[in-house]
Coordinates of C-alpha atoms in Angstrom, one line a residue:
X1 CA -24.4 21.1 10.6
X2 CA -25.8 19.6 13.7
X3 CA -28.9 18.6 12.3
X4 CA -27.0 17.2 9.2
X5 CA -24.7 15.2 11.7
X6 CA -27.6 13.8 14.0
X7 CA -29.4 12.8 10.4
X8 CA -25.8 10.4 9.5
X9 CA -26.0 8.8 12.5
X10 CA -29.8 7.6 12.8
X11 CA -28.7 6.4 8.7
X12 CA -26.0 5.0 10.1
X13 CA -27.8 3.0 12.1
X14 CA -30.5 1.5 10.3
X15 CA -27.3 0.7 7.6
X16 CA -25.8 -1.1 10.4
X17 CA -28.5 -3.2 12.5
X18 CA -27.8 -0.4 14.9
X19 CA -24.4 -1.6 15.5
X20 CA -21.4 0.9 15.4
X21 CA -18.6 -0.2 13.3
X22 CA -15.4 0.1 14.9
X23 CA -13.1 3.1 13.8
X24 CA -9.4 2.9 14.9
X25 CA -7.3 5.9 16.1
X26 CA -8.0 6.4 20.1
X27 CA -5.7 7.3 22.2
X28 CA -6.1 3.8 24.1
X29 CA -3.6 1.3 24.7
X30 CA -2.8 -2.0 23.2
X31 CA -3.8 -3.7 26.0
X32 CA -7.2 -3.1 25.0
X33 CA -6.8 -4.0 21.2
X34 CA -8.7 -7.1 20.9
X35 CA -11.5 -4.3 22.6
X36 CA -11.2 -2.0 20.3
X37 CA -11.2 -4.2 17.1
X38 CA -13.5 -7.0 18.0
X39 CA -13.1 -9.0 14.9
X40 CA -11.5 -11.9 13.3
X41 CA -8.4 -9.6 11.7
X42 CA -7.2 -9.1 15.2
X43 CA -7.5 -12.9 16.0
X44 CA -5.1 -13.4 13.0
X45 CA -2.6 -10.9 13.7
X46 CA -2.4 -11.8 17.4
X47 CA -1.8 -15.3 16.3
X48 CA 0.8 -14.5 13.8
X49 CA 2.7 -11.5 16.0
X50 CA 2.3 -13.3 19.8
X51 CA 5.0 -15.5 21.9
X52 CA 4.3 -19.2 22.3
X53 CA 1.6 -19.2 25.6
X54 CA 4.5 -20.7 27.7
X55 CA 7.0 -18.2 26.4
X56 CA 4.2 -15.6 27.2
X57 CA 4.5 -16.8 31.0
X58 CA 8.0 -15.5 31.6
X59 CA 6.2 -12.1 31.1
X60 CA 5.1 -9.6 34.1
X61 CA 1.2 -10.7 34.6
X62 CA 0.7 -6.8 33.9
X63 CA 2.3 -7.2 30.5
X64 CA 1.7 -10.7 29.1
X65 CA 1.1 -9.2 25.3
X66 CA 4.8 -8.5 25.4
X67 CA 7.6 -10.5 26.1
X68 CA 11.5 -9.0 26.6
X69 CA 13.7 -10.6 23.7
X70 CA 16.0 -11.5 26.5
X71 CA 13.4 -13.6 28.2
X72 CA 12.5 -14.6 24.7
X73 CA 16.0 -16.4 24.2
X74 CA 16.0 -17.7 27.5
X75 CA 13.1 -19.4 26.9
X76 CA 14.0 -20.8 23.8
X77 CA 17.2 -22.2 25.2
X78 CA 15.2 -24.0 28.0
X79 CA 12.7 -25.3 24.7
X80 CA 9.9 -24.1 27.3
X81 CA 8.1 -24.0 23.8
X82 CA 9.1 -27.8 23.0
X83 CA 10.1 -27.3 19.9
X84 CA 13.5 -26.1 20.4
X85 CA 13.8 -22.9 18.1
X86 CA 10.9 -19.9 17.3
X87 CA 8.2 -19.7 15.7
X88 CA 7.3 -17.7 12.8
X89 CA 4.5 -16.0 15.6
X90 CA 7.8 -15.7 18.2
X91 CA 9.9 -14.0 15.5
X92 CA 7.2 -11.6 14.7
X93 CA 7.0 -10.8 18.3
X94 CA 10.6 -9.8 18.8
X95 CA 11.4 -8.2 14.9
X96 CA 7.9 -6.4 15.1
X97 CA 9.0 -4.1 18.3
X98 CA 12.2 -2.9 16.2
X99 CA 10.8 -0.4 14.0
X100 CA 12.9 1.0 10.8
X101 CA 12.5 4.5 12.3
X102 CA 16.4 5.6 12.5
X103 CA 18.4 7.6 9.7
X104 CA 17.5 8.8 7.0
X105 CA 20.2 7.4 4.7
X106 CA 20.6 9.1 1.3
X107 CA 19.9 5.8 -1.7
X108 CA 19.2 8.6 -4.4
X109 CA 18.4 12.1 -5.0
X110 CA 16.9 13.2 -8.7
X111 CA 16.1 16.5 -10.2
X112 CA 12.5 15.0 -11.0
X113 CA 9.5 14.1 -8.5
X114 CA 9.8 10.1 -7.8
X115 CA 6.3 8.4 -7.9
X116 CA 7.0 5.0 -7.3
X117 CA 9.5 2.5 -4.8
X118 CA 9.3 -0.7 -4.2
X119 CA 11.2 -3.3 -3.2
X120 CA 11.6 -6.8 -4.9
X121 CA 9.9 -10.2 -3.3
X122 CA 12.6 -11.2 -1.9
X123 CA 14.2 -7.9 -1.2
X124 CA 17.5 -7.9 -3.2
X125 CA 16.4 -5.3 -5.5
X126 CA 14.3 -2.0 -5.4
X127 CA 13.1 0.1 -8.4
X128 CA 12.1 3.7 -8.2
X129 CA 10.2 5.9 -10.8
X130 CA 10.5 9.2 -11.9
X131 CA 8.4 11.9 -13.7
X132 CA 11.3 12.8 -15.9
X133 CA 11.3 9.3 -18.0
X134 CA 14.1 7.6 -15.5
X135 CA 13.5 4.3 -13.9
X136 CA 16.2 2.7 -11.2
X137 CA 16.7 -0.7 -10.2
X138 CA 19.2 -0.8 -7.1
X139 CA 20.7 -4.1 -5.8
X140 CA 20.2 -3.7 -2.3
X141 CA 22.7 -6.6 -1.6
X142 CA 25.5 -4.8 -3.2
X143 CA 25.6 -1.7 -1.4
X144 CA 22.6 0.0 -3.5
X145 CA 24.3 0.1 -6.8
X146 CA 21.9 1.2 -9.7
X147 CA 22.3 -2.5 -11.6
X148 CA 19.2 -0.6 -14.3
X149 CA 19.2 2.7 -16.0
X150 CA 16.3 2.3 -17.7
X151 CA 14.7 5.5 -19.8
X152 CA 11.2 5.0 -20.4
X153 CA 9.9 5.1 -23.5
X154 CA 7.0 7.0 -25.5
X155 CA 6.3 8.3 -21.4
X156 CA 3.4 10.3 -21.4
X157 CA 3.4 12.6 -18.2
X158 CA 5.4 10.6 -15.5
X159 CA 6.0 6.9 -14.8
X160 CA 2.7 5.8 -13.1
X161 CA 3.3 2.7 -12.1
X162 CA 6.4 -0.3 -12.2
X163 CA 5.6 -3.9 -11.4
X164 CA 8.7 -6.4 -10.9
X165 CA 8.1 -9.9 -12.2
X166 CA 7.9 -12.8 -9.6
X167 CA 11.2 -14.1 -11.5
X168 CA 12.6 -10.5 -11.8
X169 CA 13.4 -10.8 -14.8
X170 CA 11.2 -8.7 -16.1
X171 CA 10.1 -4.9 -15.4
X172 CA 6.9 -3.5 -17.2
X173 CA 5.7 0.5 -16.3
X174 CA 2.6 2.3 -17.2
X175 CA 2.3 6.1 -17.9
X176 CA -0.9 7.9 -19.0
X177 CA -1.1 5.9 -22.5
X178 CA -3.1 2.4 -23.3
X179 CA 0.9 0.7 -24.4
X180 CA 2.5 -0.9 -21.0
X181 CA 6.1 -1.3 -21.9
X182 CA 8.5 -4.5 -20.7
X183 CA 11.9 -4.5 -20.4
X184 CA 14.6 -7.4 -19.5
X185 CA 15.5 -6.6 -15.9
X186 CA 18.0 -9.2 -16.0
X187 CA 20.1 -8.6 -19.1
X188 CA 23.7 -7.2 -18.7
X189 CA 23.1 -4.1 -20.1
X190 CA 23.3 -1.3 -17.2
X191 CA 21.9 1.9 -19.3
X192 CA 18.9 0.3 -21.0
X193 CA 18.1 3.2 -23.6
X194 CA 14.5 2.3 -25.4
X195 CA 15.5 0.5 -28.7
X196 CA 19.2 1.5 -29.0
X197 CA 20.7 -0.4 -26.3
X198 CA 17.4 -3.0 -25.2
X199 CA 14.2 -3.5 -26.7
X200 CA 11.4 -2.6 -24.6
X201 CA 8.6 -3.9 -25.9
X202 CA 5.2 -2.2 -26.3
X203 CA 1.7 -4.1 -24.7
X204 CA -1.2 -2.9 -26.1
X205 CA -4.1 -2.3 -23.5
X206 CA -6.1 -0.9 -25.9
X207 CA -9.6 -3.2 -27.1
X208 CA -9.1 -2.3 -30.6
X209 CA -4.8 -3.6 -30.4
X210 CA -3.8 -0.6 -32.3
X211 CA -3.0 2.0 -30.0
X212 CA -5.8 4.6 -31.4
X213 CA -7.9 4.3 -28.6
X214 CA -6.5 6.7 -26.3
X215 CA -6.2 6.0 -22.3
X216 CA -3.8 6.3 -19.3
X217 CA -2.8 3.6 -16.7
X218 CA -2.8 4.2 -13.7
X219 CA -2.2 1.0 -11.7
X220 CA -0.4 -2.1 -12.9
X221 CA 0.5 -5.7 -11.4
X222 CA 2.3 -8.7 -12.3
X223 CA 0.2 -11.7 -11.2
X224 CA 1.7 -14.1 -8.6
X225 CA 2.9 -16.5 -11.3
X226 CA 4.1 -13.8 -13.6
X227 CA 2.0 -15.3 -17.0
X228 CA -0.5 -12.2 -16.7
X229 CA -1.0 -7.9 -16.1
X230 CA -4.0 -6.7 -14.3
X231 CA -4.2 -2.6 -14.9
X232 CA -6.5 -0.2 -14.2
X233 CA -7.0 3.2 -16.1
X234 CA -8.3 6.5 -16.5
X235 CA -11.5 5.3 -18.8
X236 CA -12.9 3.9 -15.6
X237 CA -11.9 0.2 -16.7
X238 CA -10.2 -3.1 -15.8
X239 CA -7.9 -4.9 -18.2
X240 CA -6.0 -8.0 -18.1
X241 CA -3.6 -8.9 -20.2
X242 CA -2.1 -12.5 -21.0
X243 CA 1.7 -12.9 -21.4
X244 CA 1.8 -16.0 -22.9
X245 CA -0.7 -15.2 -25.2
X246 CA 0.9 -11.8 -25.9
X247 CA -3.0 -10.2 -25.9
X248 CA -5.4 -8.9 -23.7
X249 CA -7.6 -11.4 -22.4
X250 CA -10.0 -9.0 -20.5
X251 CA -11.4 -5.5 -20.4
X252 CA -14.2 -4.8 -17.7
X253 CA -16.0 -1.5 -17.5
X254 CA -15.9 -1.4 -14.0
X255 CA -16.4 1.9 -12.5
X256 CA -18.2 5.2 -13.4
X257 CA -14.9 7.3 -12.6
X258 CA -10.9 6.8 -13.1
X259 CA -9.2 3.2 -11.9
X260 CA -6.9 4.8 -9.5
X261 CA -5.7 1.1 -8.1
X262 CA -6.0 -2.8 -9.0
X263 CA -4.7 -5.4 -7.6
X264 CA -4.8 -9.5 -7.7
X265 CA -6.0 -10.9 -4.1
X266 CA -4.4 -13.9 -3.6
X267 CA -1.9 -16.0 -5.2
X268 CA -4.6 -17.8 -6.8
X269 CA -5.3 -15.1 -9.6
X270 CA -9.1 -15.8 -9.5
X271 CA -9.9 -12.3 -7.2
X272 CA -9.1 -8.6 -8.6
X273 CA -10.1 -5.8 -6.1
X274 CA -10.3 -2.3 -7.8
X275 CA -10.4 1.5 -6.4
X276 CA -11.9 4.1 -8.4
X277 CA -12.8 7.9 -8.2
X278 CA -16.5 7.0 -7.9
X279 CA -15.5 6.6 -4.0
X280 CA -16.2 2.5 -4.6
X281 CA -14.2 -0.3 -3.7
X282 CA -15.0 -3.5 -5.8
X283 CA -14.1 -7.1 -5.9
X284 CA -14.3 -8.7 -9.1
X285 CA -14.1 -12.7 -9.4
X286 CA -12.9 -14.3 -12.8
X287 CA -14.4 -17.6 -12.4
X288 CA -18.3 -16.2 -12.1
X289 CA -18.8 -13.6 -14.4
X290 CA -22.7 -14.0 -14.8
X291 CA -22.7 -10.6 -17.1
X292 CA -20.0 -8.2 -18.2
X293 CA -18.8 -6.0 -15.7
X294 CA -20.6 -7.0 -13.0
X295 CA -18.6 -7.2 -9.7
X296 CA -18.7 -10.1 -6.8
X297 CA -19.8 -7.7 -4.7
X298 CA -19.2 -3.8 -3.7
X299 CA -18.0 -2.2 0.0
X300 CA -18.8 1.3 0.2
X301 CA -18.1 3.7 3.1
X302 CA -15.2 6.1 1.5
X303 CA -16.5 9.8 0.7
X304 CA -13.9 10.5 -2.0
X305 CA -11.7 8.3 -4.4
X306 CA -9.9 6.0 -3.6
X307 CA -6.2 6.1 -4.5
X308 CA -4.3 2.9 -3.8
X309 CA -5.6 -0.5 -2.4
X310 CA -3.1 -3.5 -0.8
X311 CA -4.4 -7.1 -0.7
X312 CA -3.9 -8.8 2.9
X313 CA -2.6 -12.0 0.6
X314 CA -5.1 -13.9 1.9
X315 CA -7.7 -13.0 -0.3
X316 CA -10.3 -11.4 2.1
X317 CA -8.7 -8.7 3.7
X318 CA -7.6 -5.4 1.9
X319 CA -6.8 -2.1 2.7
X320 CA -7.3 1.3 1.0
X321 CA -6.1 4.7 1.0
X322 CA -8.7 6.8 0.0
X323 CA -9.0 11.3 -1.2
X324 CA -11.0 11.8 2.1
X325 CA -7.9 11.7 4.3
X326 CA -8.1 8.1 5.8
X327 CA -7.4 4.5 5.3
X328 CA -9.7 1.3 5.7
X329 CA -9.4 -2.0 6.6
X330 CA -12.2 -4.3 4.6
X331 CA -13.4 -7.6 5.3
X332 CA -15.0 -9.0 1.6
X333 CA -17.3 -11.1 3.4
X334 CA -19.4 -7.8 4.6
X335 CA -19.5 -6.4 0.7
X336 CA -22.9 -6.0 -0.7
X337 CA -24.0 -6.7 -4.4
X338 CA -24.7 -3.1 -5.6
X339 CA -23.2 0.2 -3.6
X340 CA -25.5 1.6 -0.7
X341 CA -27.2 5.1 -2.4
X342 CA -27.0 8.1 -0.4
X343 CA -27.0 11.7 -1.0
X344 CA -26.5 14.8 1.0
X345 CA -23.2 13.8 2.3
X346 CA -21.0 16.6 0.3
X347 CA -22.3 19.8 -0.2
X348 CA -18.6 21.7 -1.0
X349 CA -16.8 22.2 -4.3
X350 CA -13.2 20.4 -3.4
X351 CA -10.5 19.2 -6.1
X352 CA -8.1 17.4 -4.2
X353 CA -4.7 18.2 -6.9
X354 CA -4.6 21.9 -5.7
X355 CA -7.1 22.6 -2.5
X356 CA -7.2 21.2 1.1
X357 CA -9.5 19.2 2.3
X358 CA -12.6 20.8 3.3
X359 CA -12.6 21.7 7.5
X360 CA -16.3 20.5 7.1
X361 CA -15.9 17.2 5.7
X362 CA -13.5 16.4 8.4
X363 CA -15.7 14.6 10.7
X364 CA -18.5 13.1 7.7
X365 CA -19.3 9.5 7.6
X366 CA -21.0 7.4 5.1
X367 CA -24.2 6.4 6.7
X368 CA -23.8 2.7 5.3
X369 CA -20.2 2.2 6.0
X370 CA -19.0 -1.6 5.2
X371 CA -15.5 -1.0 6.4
X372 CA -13.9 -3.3 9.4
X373 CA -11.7 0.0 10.5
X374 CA -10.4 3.3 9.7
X375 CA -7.1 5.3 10.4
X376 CA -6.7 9.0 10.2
X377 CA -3.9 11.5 10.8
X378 CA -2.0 11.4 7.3
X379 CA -2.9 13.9 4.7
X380 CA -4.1 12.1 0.7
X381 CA -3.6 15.4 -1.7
X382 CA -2.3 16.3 -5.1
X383 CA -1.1 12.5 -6.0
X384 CA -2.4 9.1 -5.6
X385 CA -0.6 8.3 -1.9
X386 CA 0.0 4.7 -1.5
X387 CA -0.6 2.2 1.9
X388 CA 0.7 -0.9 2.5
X389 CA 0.4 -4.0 4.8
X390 CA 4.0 -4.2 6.8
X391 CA 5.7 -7.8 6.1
X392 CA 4.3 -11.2 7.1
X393 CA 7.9 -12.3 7.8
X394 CA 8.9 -9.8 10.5
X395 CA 6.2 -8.0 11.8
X396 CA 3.2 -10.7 11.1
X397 CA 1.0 -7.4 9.1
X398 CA 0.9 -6.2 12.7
X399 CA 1.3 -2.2 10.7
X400 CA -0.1 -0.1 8.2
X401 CA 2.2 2.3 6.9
X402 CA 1.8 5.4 4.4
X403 CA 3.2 8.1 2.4
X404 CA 1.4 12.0 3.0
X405 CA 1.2 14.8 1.5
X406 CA 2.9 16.6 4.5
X407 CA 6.2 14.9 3.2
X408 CA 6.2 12.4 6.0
X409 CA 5.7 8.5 6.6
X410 CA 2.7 7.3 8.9
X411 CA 3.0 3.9 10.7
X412 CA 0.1 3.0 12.3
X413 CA -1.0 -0.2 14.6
X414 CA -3.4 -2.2 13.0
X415 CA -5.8 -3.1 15.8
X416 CA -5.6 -0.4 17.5
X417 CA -5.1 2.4 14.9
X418 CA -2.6 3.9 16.9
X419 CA 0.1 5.8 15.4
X420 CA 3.3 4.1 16.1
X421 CA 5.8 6.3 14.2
X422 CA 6.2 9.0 12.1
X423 CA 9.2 9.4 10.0
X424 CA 9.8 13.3 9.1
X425 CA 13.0 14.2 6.4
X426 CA 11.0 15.2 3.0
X427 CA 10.3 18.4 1.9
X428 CA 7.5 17.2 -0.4
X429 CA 4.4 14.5 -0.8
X430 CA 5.5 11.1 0.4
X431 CA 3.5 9.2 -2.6
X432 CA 5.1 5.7 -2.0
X433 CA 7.1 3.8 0.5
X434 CA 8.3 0.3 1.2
X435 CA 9.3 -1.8 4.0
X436 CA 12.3 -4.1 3.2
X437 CA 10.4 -8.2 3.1
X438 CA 12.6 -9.2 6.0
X439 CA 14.7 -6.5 7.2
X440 CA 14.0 -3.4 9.7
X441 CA 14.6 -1.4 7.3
X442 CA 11.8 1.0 4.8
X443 CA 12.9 3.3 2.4
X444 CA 10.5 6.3 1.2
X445 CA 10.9 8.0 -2.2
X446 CA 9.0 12.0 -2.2
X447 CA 8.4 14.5 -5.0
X448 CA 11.6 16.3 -4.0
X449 CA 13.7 14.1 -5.4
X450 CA 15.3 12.2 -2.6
X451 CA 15.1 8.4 -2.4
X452 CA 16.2 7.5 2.0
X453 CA 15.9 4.3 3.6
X454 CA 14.9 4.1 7.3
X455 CA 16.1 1.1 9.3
X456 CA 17.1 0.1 12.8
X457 CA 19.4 -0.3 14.6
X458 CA 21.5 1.5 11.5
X459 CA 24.4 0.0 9.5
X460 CA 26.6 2.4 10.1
X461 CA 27.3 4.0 6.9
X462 CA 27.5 7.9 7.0
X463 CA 23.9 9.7 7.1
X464 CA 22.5 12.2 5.1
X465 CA 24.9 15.1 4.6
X466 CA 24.5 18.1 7.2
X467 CA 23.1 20.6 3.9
X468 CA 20.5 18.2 3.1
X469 CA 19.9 16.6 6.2
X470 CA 15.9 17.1 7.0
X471 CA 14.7 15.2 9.9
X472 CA 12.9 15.0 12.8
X473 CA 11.7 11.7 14.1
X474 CA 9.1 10.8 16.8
X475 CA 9.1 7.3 18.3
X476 CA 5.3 6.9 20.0
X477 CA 5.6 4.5 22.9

């Protein structure tokens, strides 16, 4: 192993120039983040999450990267800022700090494993999936009541995926078959039984449009103006479908494994970045297509698949959770045209849906590694685990945060890599989570069943009862 590990790092650095790429997760502190992560991500999230300079002077000299709230207001009622009220960079500052780390409070509890929570744009509703054909849509603004029943239809396996239309009118979900269903999210029906009660109509994925070419979807996404689908599936392809048109408009062969993950970049449409089993992370852009299937570019650096990719919004930075136990942060601007070969890396048998992860491949890294950063300490086994961005509005995407397979939620510091918080109350895998748009608050949905927000300070409402009450919580300083 020693010779194998000096080998890595002499590849490593004729990959990089002989530069080391920075990897987050030291023990450091803050202070020394710009250090740590010398790049232009940490640039942009100090200028979205950091006090006004002149509210910054009421700070101790010892401390000037944080400012009290207290002093905050102060300053703001002097307009030491001259602009008499926050900014969107001073709100960050003082929301970021209050983490939604207190509870849990009980939303939901099925018999069935729940694979998918999200909140709504705007964060008046939230949908939850189950394996066992339910779907949920809770108005948050009326005290969580289910305001959809939906039953899925023709559901092959579990619910896969749900995607929310900008307008929210509309809900389409994916299971392992090539037909994406849509139902009216909106009407007034509150039990929306497939065909009896609401029509939820079938979109056909597959090339031919009949349905005979048999696939699974794994990841879909409404596009920022609602008129179009981006999916990705388990016959290692891309599709796009056109709502307007009522057809697909695209298929790309874009991988040589499973499409774990898509997802559109930016609001513009034009960029789709994709995660597959083949360990790759590709960026794919609509408007130069010089062949068929042929990506703007690749970033390589993950050992194992990928299983769920989030778009910065700004359509250069991403994220990605990946099977060998970590997430990265991705710049597209470092992404080459074709992935960097290398062999020699795995020598183990693994299967991620039933087996740990090898004690041995712990410490591996790709010798051509593309990524901007990486974050360890959560655990990506027997599902496709989902990592997120935390909100522009009230943290500035100063987090990462993440389900695990050790049942808890991981929130981790973005420049630094340090974890921040780790929310422990499920008994099983975390796969998905969600931090409210604007409010301290995140809820977290696990294959036990139980569906539990997270918020602070609390609102009061009764916890968790004592019989099912499961947590422990640690607040890192």
């Amino acid at each position: 192993m020693g010779y194998a590990m000096s080998r890595l790092e002499t590849e490593s650095e004729l990959c990089d120039g002989g530069k080391t790429i920075p990897e987050a997760g030291s023990s450091k502190k803050a202070s020394n983040s710009l250090i740590k992560l010398d790049h232009e991500i940490a640039q942009v999230t100090k200028l979205k999450s950091s006090p006004h300079k002149q509210l910054a002077e009421l700070a101790p000299s010892m401390h000037k990267s944080s400012v009290s709230t207290v002093k905050m207001l102060v300053g703001r009622e002097a307009n030491y800022s001259a602009r008499g009220r926050f900014s969107a960079a001073d709100r960050c500052h003082m929301l970021s700090r209050y983490l939604p780390v207190n509870g849990p409070w009980l939303v939901d509890q099925m018999s069935t494993r729940a694979y998918v929570s999200q909140f709504s744009a705007d964060g008046s509703l939230f949908v939850a999936g189950f394996q066992g054909s339910y779907i949920r849509i809770y108005n948050v603004e009326k005290g969580w009541k289910v305001q959809k029943n939906i039953l899925a239809k023709s559901l092959r396996w579990t619910v896969t995926d749900t995607s929310l239309s900008p307008d929210q009118r509309r809900l389409v979900y994916a299971s392992m078959s090539p037909i994406v269903h849509i139902v009216d999210a909106g009407s007034a029906e509150t039990d929306s039984l497939a065909n009896v009660t609401e029509f939820h109509d079938g979109l056909d994925f597959s090339s031919s449009g009949d349905g005979g070419y048999s696939f699974g979807i794994f990841s879909v996404k409404f596009s920022t103006d609602g008129r179009e689908l981006v999916a990705g599936s388990n016959d290692d392809s891309i599709y796009v479908y056109d709502l307007e048109q009522n057809k697909l408009s695209l298929r790309i062969l874009a991988h040589t494994s499973d499409v774990n993950t898509v997802c559109f970049a930016d609001e513009s449409g034009h960029l789709i970045f994709s995660g597959s089993d083949d360990n790759l992370c590709k960026v794919w852009d609509r408007r130069c297509f010089i062949a068929k299937g042929k990506p703007a570019g690749v970033l390589t650096g993950h050992l194992e698949g990928i299983t769920f990719i989030d778009s910065h919004g700004d359509g250069r930075y991403f994220i990605s959770n990946c099977k060998d136990q970590t997430i990265k942060l991705w710049d597209i601007r470092k992404m080459a045209p074709n992935a960097a070969s290398y062999s020699g890396l795995r020598n183990y048998e693994w299967d991620y849906r039933w087996m740990d992860y090898p004690y041995e491949a712990r410490d591996l890294k790709h010798p051509c590694d593309q990524s901007v950063a990486t974050y360890k300490g959560h655990s990506v086994l027997r599902t496709l685990i989902r990592c997120y961005f935390s909100p522009v509005y009230s943290t500035g995407q100063k987090y990462i945060y993440t389900g695990s397979h050790d049942s808890c939620v991981y929130i981790y510091d973005l420049v630094t890599g340090e974890l921040v918080a780790l929310l422990q109350h499920h008994k099983s895998p975390v796969r998905d989570c969600s931090w409210h748009p604007y409010y301290p608050m995140l809820v977290s949905s696990s294959w036990d069943g139980d569906v539990v927000k997270w918020e602070f300070p609390g609102n009061g409402e009764a916890q968790v009862p004592s019989t099912k009450k499961r947590i422990r919580r640690r607040q890192f300083d």
